[in-house]
Tab-separated table of C-alpha atoms and ligand atoms in Angstrom:
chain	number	residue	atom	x	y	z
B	1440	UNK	CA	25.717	30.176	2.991
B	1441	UNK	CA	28.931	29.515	1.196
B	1442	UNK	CA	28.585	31.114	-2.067
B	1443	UNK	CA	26.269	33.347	-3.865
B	1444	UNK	CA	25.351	29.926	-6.150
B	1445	UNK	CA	23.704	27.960	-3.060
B	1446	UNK	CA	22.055	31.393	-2.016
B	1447	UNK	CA	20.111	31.744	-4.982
B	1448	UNK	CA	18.881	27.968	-5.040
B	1449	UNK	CA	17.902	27.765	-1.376
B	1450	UNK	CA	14.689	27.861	-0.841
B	1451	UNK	CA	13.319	31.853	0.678
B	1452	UNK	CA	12.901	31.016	4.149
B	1453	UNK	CA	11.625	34.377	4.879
B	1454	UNK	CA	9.439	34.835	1.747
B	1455	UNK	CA	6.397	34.575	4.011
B	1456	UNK	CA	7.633	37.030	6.447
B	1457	UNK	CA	8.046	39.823	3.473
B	1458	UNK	CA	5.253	39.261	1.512
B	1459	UNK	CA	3.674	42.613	0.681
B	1460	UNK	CA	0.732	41.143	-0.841
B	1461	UNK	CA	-1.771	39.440	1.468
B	1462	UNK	CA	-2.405	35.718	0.113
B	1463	UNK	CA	-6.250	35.995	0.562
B	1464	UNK	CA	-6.124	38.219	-2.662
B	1465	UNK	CA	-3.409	36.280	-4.625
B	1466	UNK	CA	-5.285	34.406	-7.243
B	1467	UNK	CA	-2.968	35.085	-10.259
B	1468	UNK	CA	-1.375	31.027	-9.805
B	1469	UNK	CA	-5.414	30.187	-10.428
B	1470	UNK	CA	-5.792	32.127	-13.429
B	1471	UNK	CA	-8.236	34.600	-11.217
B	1472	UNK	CA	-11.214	31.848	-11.462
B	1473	UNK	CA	-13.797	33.688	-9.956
B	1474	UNK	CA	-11.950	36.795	-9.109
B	1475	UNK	CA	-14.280	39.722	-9.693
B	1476	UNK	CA	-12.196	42.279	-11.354
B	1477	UNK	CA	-14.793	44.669	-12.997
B	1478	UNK	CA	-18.373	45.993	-12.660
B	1479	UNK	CA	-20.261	45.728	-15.805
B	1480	UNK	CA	-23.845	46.234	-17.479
B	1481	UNK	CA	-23.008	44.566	-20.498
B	1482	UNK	CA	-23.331	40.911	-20.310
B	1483	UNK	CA	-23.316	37.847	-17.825
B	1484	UNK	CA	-22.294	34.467	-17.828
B	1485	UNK	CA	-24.327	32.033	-15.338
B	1486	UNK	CA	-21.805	28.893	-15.554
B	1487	UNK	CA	-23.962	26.988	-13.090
B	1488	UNK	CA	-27.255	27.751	-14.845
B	1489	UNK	CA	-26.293	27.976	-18.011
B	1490	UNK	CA	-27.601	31.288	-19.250
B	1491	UNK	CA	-25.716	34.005	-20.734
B	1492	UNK	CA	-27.074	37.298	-21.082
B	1493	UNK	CA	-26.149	41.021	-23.097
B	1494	UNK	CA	-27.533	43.689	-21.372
B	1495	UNK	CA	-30.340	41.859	-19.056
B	1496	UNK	CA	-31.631	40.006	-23.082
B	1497	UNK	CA	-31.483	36.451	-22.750
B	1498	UNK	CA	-29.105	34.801	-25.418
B	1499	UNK	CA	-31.834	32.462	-26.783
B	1500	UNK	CA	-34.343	35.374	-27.362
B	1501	UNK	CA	-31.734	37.775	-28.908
B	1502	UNK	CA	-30.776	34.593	-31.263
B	1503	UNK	CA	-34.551	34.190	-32.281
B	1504	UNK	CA	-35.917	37.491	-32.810
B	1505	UNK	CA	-32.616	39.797	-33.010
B	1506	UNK	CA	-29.640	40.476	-35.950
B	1507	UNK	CA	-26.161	41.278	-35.081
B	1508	UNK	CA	-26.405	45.038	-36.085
B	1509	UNK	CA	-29.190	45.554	-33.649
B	1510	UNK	CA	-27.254	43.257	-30.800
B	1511	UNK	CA	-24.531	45.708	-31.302
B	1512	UNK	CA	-26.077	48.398	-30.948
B	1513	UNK	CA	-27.977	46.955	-27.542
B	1514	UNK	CA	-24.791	46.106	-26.174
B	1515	UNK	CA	-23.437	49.782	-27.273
B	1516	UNK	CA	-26.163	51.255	-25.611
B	1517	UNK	CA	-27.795	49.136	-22.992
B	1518	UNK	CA	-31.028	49.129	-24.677
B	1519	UNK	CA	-32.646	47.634	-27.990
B	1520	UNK	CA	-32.869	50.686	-31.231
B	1521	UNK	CA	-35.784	51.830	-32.754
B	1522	UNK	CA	-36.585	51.152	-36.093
B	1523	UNK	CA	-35.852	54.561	-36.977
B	1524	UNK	CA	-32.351	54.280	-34.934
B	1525	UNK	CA	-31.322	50.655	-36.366
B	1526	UNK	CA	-32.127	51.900	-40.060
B	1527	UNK	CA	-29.273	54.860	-39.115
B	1528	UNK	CA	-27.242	52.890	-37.154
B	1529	UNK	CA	-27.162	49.999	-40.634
B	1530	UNK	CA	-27.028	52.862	-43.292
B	1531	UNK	CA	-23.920	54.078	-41.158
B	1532	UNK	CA	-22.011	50.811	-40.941
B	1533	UNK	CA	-22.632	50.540	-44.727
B	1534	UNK	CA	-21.067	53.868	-45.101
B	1535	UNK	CA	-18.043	52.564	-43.505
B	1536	UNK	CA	-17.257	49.261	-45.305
B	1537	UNK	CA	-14.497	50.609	-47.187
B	1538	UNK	CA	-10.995	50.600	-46.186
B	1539	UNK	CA	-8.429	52.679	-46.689
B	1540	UNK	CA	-6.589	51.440	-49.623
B	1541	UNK	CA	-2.842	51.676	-47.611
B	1542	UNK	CA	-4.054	49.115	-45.299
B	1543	UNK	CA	-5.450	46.931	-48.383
B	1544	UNK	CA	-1.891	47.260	-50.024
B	1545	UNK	CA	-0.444	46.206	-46.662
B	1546	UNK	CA	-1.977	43.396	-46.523
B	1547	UNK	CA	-1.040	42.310	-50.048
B	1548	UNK	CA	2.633	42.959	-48.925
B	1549	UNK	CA	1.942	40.196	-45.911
B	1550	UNK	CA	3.590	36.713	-46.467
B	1551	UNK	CA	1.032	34.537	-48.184
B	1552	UNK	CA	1.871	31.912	-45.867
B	1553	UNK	CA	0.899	34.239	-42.102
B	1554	UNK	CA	-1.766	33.553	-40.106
B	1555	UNK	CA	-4.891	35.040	-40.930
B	1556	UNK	CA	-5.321	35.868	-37.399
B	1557	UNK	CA	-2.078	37.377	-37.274
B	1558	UNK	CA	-2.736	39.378	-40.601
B	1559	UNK	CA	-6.134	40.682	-38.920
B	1560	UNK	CA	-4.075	42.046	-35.829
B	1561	UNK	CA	-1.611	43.934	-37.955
B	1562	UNK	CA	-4.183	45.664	-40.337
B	1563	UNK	CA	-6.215	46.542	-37.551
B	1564	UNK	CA	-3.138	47.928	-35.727
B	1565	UNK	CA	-2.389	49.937	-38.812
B	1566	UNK	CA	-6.072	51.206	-39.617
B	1567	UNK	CA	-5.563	53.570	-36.344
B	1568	UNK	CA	-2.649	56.097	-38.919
B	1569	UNK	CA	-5.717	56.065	-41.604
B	1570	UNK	CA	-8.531	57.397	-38.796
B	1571	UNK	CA	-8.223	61.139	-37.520
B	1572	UNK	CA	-10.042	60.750	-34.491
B	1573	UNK	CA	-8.171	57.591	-33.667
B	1574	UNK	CA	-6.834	59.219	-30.235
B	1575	UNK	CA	-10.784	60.927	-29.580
B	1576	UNK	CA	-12.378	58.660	-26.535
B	1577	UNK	CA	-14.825	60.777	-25.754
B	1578	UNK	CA	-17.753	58.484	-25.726
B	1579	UNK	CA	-19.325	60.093	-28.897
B	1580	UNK	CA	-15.971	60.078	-30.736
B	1581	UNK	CA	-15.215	55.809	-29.042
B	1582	UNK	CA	-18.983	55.253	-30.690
B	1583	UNK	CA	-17.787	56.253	-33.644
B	1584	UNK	CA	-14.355	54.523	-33.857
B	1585	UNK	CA	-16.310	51.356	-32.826
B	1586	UNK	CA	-18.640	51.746	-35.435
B	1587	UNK	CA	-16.019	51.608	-38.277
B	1588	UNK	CA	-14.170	48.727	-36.888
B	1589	UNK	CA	-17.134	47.076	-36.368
B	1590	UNK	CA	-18.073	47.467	-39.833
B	1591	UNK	CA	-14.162	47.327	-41.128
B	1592	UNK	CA	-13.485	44.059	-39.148
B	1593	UNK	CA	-15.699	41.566	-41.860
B	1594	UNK	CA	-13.940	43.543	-45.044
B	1595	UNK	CA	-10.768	42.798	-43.589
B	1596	UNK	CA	-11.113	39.569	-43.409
B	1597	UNK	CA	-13.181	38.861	-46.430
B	1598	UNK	CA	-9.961	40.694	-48.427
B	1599	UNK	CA	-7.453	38.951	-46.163
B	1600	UNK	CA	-8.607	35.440	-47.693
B	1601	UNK	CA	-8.767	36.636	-50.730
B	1602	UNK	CA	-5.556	38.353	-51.398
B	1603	UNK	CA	-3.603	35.530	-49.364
B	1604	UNK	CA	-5.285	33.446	-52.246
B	1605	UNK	CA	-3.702	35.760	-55.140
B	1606	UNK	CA	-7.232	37.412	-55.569
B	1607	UNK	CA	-8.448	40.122	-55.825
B	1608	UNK	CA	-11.038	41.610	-52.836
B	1609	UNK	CA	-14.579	41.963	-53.379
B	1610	UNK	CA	-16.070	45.696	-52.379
B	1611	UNK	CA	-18.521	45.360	-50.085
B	1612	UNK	CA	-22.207	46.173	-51.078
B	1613	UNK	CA	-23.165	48.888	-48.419
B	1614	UNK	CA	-26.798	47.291	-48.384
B	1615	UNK	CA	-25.850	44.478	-47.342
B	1616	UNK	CA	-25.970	43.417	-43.118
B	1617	UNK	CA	-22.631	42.779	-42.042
B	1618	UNK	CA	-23.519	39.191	-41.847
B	1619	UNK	CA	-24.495	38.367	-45.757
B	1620	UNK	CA	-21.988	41.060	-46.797
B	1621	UNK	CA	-19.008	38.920	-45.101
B	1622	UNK	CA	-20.321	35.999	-47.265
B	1623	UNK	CA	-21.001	37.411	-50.660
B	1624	UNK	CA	-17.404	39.087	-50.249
B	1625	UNK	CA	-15.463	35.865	-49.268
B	1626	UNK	CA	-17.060	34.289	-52.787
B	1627	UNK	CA	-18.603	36.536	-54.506
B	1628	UNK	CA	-21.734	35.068	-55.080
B	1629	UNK	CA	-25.067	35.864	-52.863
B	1630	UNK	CA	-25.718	33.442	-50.415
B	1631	UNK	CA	-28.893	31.664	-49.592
B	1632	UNK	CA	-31.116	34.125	-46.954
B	1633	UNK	CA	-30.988	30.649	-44.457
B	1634	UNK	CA	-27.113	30.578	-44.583
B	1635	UNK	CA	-26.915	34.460	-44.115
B	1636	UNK	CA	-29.766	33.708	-41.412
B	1637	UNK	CA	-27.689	31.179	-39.732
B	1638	UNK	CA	-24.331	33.356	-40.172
B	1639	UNK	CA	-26.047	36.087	-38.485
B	1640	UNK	CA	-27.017	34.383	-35.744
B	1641	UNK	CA	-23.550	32.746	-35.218
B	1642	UNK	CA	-22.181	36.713	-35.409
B	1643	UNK	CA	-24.912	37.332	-32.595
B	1644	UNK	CA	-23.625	34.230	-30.303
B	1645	UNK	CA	-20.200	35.621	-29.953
B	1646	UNK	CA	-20.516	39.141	-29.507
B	1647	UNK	CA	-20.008	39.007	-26.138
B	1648	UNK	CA	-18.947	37.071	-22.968
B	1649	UNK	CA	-18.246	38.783	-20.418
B	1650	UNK	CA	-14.378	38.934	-18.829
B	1651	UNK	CA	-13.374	36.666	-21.064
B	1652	UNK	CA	-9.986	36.664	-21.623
B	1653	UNK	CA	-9.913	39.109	-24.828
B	1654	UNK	CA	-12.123	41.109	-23.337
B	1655	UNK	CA	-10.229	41.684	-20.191
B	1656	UNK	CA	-7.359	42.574	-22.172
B	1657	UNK	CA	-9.144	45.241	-24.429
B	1658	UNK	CA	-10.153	46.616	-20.801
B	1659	UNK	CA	-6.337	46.081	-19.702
B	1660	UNK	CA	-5.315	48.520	-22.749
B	1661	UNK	CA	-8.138	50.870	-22.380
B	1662	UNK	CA	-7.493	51.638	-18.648
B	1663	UNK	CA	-4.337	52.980	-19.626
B	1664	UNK	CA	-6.500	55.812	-21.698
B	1665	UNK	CA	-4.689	54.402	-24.950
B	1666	UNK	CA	-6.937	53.889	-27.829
B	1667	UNK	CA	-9.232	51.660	-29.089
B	1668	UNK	CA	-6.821	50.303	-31.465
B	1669	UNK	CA	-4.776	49.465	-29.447
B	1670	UNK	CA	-7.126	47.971	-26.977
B	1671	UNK	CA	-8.270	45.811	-29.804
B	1672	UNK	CA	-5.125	45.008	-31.564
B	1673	UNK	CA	-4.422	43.022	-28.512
B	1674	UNK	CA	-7.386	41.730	-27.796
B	1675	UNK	CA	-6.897	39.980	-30.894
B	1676	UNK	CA	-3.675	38.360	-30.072
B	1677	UNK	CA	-5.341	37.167	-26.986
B	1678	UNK	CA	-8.250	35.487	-29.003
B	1679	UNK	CA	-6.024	33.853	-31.213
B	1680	UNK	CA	-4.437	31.374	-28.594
B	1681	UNK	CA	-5.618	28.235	-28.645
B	1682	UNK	CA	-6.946	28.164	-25.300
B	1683	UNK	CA	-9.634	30.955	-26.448
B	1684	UNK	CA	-11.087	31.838	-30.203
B	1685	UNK	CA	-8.040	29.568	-31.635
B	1686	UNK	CA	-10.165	26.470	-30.718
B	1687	UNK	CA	-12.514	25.940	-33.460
B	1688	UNK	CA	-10.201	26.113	-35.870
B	1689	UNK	CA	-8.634	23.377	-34.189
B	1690	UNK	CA	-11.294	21.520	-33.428
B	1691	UNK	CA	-12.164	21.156	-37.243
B	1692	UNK	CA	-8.613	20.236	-37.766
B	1693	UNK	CA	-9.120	16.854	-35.288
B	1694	UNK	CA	-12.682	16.198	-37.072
B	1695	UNK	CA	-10.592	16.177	-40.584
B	1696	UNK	CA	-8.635	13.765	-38.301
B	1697	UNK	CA	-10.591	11.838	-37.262
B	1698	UNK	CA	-11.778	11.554	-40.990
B	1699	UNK	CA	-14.485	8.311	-39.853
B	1700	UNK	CA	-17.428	8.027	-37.577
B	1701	UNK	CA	-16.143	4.990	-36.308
B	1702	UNK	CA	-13.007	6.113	-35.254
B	1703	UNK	CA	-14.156	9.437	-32.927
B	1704	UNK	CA	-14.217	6.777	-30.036
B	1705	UNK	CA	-10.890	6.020	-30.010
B	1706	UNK	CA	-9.298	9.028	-31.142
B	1707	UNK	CA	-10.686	10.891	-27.858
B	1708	UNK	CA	-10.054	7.727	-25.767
B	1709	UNK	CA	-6.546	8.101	-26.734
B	1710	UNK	CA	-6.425	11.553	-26.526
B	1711	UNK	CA	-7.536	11.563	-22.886
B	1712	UNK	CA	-5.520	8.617	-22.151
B	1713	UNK	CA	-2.445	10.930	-22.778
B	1714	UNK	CA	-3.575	14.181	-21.032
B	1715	UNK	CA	-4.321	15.730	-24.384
B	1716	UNK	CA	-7.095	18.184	-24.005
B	1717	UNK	CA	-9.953	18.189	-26.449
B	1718	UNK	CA	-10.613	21.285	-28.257
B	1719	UNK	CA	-14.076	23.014	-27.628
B	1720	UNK	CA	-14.522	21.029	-24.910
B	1721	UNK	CA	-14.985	22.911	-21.037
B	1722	UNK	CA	-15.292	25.921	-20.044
B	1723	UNK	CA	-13.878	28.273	-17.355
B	1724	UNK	CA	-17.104	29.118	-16.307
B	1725	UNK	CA	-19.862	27.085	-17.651
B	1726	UNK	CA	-20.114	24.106	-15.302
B	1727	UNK	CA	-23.149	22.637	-17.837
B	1728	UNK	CA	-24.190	22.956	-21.305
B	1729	UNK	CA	-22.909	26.177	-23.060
B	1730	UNK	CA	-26.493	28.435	-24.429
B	1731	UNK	CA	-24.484	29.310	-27.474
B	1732	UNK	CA	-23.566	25.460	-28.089
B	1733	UNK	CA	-27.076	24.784	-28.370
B	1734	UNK	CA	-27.910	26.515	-31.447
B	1735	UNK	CA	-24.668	25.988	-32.662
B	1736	UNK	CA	-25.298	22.252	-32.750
B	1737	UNK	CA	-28.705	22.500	-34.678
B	1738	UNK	CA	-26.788	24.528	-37.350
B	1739	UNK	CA	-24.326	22.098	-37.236
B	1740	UNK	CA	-26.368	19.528	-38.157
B	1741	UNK	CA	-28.997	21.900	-40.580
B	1742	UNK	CA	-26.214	23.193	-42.982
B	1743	UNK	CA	-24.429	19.298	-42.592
B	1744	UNK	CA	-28.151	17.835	-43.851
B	1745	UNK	CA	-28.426	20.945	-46.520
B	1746	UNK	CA	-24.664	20.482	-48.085
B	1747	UNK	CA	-26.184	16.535	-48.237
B	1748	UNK	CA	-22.817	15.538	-45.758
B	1749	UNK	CA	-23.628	14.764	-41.719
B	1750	UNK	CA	-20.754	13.059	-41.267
B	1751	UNK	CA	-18.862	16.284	-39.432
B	1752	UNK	CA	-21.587	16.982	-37.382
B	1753	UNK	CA	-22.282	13.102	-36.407
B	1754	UNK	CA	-18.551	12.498	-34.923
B	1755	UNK	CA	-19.081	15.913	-32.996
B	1756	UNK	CA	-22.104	14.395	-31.564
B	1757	UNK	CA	-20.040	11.247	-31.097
B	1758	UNK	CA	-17.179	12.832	-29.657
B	1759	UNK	CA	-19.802	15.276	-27.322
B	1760	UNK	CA	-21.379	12.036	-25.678
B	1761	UNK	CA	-17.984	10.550	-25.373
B	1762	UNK	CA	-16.562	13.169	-23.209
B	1763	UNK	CA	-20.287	13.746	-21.263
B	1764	UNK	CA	-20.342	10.235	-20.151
B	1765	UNK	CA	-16.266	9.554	-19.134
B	1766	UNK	CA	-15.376	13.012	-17.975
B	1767	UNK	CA	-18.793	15.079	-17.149
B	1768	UNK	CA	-17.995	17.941	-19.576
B	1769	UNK	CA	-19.854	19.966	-22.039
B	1770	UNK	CA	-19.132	21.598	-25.605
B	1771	UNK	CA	-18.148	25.237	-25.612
B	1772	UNK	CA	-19.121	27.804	-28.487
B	1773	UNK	CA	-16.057	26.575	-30.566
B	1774	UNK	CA	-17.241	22.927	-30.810
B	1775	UNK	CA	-19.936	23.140	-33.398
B	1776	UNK	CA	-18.813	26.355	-34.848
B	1777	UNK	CA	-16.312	24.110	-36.275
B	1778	UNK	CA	-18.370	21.959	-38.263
B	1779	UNK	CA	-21.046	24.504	-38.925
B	1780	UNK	CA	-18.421	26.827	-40.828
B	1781	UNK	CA	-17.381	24.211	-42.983
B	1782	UNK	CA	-20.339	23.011	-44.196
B	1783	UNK	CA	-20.637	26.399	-44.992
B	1784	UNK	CA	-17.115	26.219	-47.114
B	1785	UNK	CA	-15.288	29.075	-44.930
B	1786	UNK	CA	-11.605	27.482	-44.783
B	1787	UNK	CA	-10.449	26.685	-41.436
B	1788	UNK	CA	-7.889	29.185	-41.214
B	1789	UNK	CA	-11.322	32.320	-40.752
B	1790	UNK	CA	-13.076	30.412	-37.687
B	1791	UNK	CA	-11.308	32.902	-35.607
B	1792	UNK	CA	-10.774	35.607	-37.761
B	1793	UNK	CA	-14.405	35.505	-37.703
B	1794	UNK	CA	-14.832	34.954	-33.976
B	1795	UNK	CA	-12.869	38.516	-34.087
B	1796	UNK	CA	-16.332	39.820	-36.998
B	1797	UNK	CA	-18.810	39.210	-34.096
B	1798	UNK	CA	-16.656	40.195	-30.777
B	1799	UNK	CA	-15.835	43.378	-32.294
B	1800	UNK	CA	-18.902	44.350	-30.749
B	1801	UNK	CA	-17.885	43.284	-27.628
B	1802	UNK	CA	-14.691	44.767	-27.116
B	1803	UNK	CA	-15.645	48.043	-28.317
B	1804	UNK	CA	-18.684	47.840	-25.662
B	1805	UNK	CA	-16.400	46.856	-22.664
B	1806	UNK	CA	-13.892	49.860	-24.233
B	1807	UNK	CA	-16.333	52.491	-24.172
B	1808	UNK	CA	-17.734	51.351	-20.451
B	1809	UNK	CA	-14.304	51.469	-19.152
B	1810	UNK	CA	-13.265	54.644	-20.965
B	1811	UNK	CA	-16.627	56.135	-19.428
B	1812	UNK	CA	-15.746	55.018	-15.711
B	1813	UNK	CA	-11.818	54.713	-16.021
B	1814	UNK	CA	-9.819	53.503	-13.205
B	1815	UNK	CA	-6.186	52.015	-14.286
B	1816	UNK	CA	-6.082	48.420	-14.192
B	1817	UNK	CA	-3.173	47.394	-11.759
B	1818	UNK	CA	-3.458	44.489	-9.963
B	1819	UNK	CA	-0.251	43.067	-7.333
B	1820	UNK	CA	1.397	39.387	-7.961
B	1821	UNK	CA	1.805	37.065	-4.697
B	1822	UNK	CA	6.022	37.345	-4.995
B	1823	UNK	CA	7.094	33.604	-4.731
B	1824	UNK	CA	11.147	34.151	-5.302
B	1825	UNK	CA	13.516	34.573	-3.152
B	1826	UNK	CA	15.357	38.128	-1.503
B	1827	UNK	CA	18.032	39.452	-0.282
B	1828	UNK	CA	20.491	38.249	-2.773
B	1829	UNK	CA	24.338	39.323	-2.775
B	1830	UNK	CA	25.039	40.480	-6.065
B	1831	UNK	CA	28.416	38.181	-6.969
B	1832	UNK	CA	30.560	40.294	-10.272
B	1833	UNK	CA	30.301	38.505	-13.180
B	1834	UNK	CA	33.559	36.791	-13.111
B	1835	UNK	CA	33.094	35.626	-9.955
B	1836	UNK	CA	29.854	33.101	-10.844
Q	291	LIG	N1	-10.331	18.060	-22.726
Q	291	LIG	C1	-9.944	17.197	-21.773
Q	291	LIG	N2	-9.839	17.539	-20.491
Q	291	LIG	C2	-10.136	18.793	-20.158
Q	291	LIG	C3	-10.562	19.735	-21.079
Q	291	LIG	C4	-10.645	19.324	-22.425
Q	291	LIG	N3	-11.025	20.178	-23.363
Q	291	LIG	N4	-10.799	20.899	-20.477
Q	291	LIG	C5	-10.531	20.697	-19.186
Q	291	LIG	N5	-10.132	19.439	-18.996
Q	291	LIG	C6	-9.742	18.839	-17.718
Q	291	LIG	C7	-8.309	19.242	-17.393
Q	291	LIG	O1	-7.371	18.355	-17.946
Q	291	LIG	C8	-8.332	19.222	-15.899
Q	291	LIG	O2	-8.267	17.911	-15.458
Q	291	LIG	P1	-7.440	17.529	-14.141
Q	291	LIG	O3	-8.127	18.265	-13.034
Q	291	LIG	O4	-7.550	16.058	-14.077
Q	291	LIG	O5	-6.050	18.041	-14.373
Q	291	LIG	C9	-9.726	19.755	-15.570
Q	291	LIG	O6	-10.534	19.402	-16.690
Q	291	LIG	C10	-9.758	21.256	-15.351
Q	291	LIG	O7	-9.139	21.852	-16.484
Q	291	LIG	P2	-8.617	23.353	-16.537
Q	291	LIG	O8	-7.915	23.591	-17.827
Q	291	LIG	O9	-7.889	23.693	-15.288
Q	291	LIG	O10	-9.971	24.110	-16.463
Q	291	LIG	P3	-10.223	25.554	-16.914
Q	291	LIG	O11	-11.430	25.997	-16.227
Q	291	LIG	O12	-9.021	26.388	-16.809
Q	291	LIG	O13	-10.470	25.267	-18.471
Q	291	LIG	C11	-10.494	25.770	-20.721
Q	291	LIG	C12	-11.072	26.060	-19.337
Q	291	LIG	C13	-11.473	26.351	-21.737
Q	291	LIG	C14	-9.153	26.490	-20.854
Q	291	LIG	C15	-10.305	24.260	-20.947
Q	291	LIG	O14	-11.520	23.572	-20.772
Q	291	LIG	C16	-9.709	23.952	-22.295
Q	291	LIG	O15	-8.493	24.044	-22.479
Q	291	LIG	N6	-10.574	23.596	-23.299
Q	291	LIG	C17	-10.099	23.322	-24.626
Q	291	LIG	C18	-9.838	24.621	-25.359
Q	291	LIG	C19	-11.120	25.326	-25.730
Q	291	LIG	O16	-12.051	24.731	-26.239
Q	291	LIG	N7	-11.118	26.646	-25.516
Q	291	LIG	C20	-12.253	27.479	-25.858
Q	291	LIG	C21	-12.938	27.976	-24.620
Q	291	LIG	S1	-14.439	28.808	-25.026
């Protein structure tokens, strides 16, 4: 080799030789597709089937017959309350709606112009000074640290959407379910018990899913034996990326696109024809329909038909078939949560922030299973540079 230059450009001949991590296991270039990386009671995805399921409760059944409080508290628990245990379990979320008022003024000092998202992740990371048992994860004090966030989570982002529109927040009514509470505080006004149906089913949807990537980062964080703060705080970040929770905001944005029925066609034709992807379109596991896009279609097309305007939910459908027929894929959760919302009149910018509401519950239950059963989370990367460099002194390069 003649100079240090060439030797760090040539290709590492002996790479292979040295490799300290056998390539059977390397799956990190993949994104770990199919890599089973934790045991879990809490919820599974069957992408061939179709069926998702929170703590052996089909998805379909639990959106028919269930509310969010009492799917929390199943996936909390592993089994379904009493009546006597959900009435405690609501009266104690009530007690908790209200935040600590150093986090509301925070929030007020936030750029008007940030991310919702990004304005969730900070107040969350600061409600963790304002809680005394912030650091206890004992499974009795990590029940009750869930339990506030869970019922924190909707205030924050009910008075994050209203301060970063120079008004005031609305107190929550303790009650009120988590799901109507969320609505009356983003407006102020009631709403009707279909939409706060509907809303509460949608909270139900996304509690959980799994590994998913938030989810495996709460776990990530919690492995370590740091908090539940912390574990959530970036579990947020990861839900905001596009590529996760950050789609349905962006699928609304290419409906408002879009803008005509007639034009969906081409717009994904397009789209396609320059490698674009299509946002809440296919999933990393679900080779067919997504369960949760099912009902999220209907109310799609029920709130579209009740606000008197279809058109949103007719270019999804459009846009759905499109895709089905020239590429074989499916909607994902995000697709019709898009449309849904806004025929509901929550602004764009919230479709996440209220992805976050529901998966709360999630988190928190994948948290509290991997405090209770803790092994540090430390996988090994498949090293693909090159060794044995000479280190050449800086003026020499
Ligand atoms: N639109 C167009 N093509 C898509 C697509 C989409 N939404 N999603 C996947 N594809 C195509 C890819 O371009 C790729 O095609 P190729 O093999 O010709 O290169 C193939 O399908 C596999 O895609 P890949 O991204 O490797 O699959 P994945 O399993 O990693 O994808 C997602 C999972 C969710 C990341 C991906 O489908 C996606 O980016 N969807 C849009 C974002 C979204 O809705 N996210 C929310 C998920 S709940």
């Amino acid at each position: 080799m003649e100079n240090a230059k060439e030797a760090a450009a040539a290709p590492a001949t002996d790479t292979p030789k040295e490799a300290s991590v056998p390539a059977a296991t390397a799956g990190g270039g993949a994104g770990l597709r199919g890599v089973v990386a934790a045991s879990s009671s809490i919820g599974d995805v069957n992408g061939e089937q179709g069926i998702l399921i929170y703590q052996g409760y089909n998805i379909h059944d639990l959106a028919a017959h269930s509310t969010f409080e009492e799917t929390v508290y199943l996936l909390w628990h592993g089994r379904l309350p009493t009546q006597t245990e959900l009435d405690a379990f609501k009266r104690e979320i009530g007690a908790h709606y209200k935040l600590p008022p150093q986090v509301v003024e925070l929030i007020r000092a936030f750029p008007r112009e940030a991310e919702p998202m990004d304005m969730l992740r900070t107040a969350v990371s600061a409600l963790d000074f304002y809680d005394r048992e912030c650091c206890d994860i004992s499974r009795e004090g990590a029940l009750r640290t869930a339990t506030r966030l869970t019922a924190q989570f909707p205030v924050l982002v009910a008075a994050i959407e209203r301060i970063r529109n120079g008004q005031d927040p609305i107190p929550a009514k303790p009650e009120l379910d988590i799901a109507t509470n969320f609505l009356y505080m983003l407006k102020g006004d009631m709403p009707s018990e279909r939409e706060a149906r509907i809303f509460n089913i949608c909270l139900i949807l996304h509690a959980d899913h799994e590994l998913n990537a938030s989810t495996f980062t709460a776990r990530v964080v919690a492995g370590t034996l740091a908090d539940i703060y912390g574990a959530v705080t970036a579990a947020i970040a990861a839900l905001s990326g596009p590529l996760h929770g950050g789609a349905n905001t962006n699928v609304m944005k290419m409906l408002l696109e879009i803008g005509e029925l007639d034009k969906a066609e081409d717009f994904v034709k397009n789209a396609l024809a320059q490698k674009k992807k299509i946002m809440g379109i296919g999933h990393a596991v679900y080779k067919t329909e997504d369960p949760r896009a099912t009902h999220l279609r209907r109310f799609s097309q029920e709130v579209g038909e009740s606000k008197g305007e279809t058109k949103w939910y007719e270019i999804s459908r459009k846009i759905e078939e499109y895709i089905h027929r020239e590429k074989g894929m499916y909607p994902n959760v995000d697709f019709y949560s898009a449309s849904t919302y806004y025929m509901m009149g929550i602004p764009l910018e919230l479709y996440t922030p209220i992805f976050a509401v529901s998966r709360i519950s999630g988190w928190t239950a994948h948290v509290l299973e991997q405090y209770a059963n803790n092994k540090l989370i430390r996988p090994r990367a498949e090293y693909i540079g090159p060794r044995d460099l000479k280190y050449v002194p800086i003026g020499e390069r």
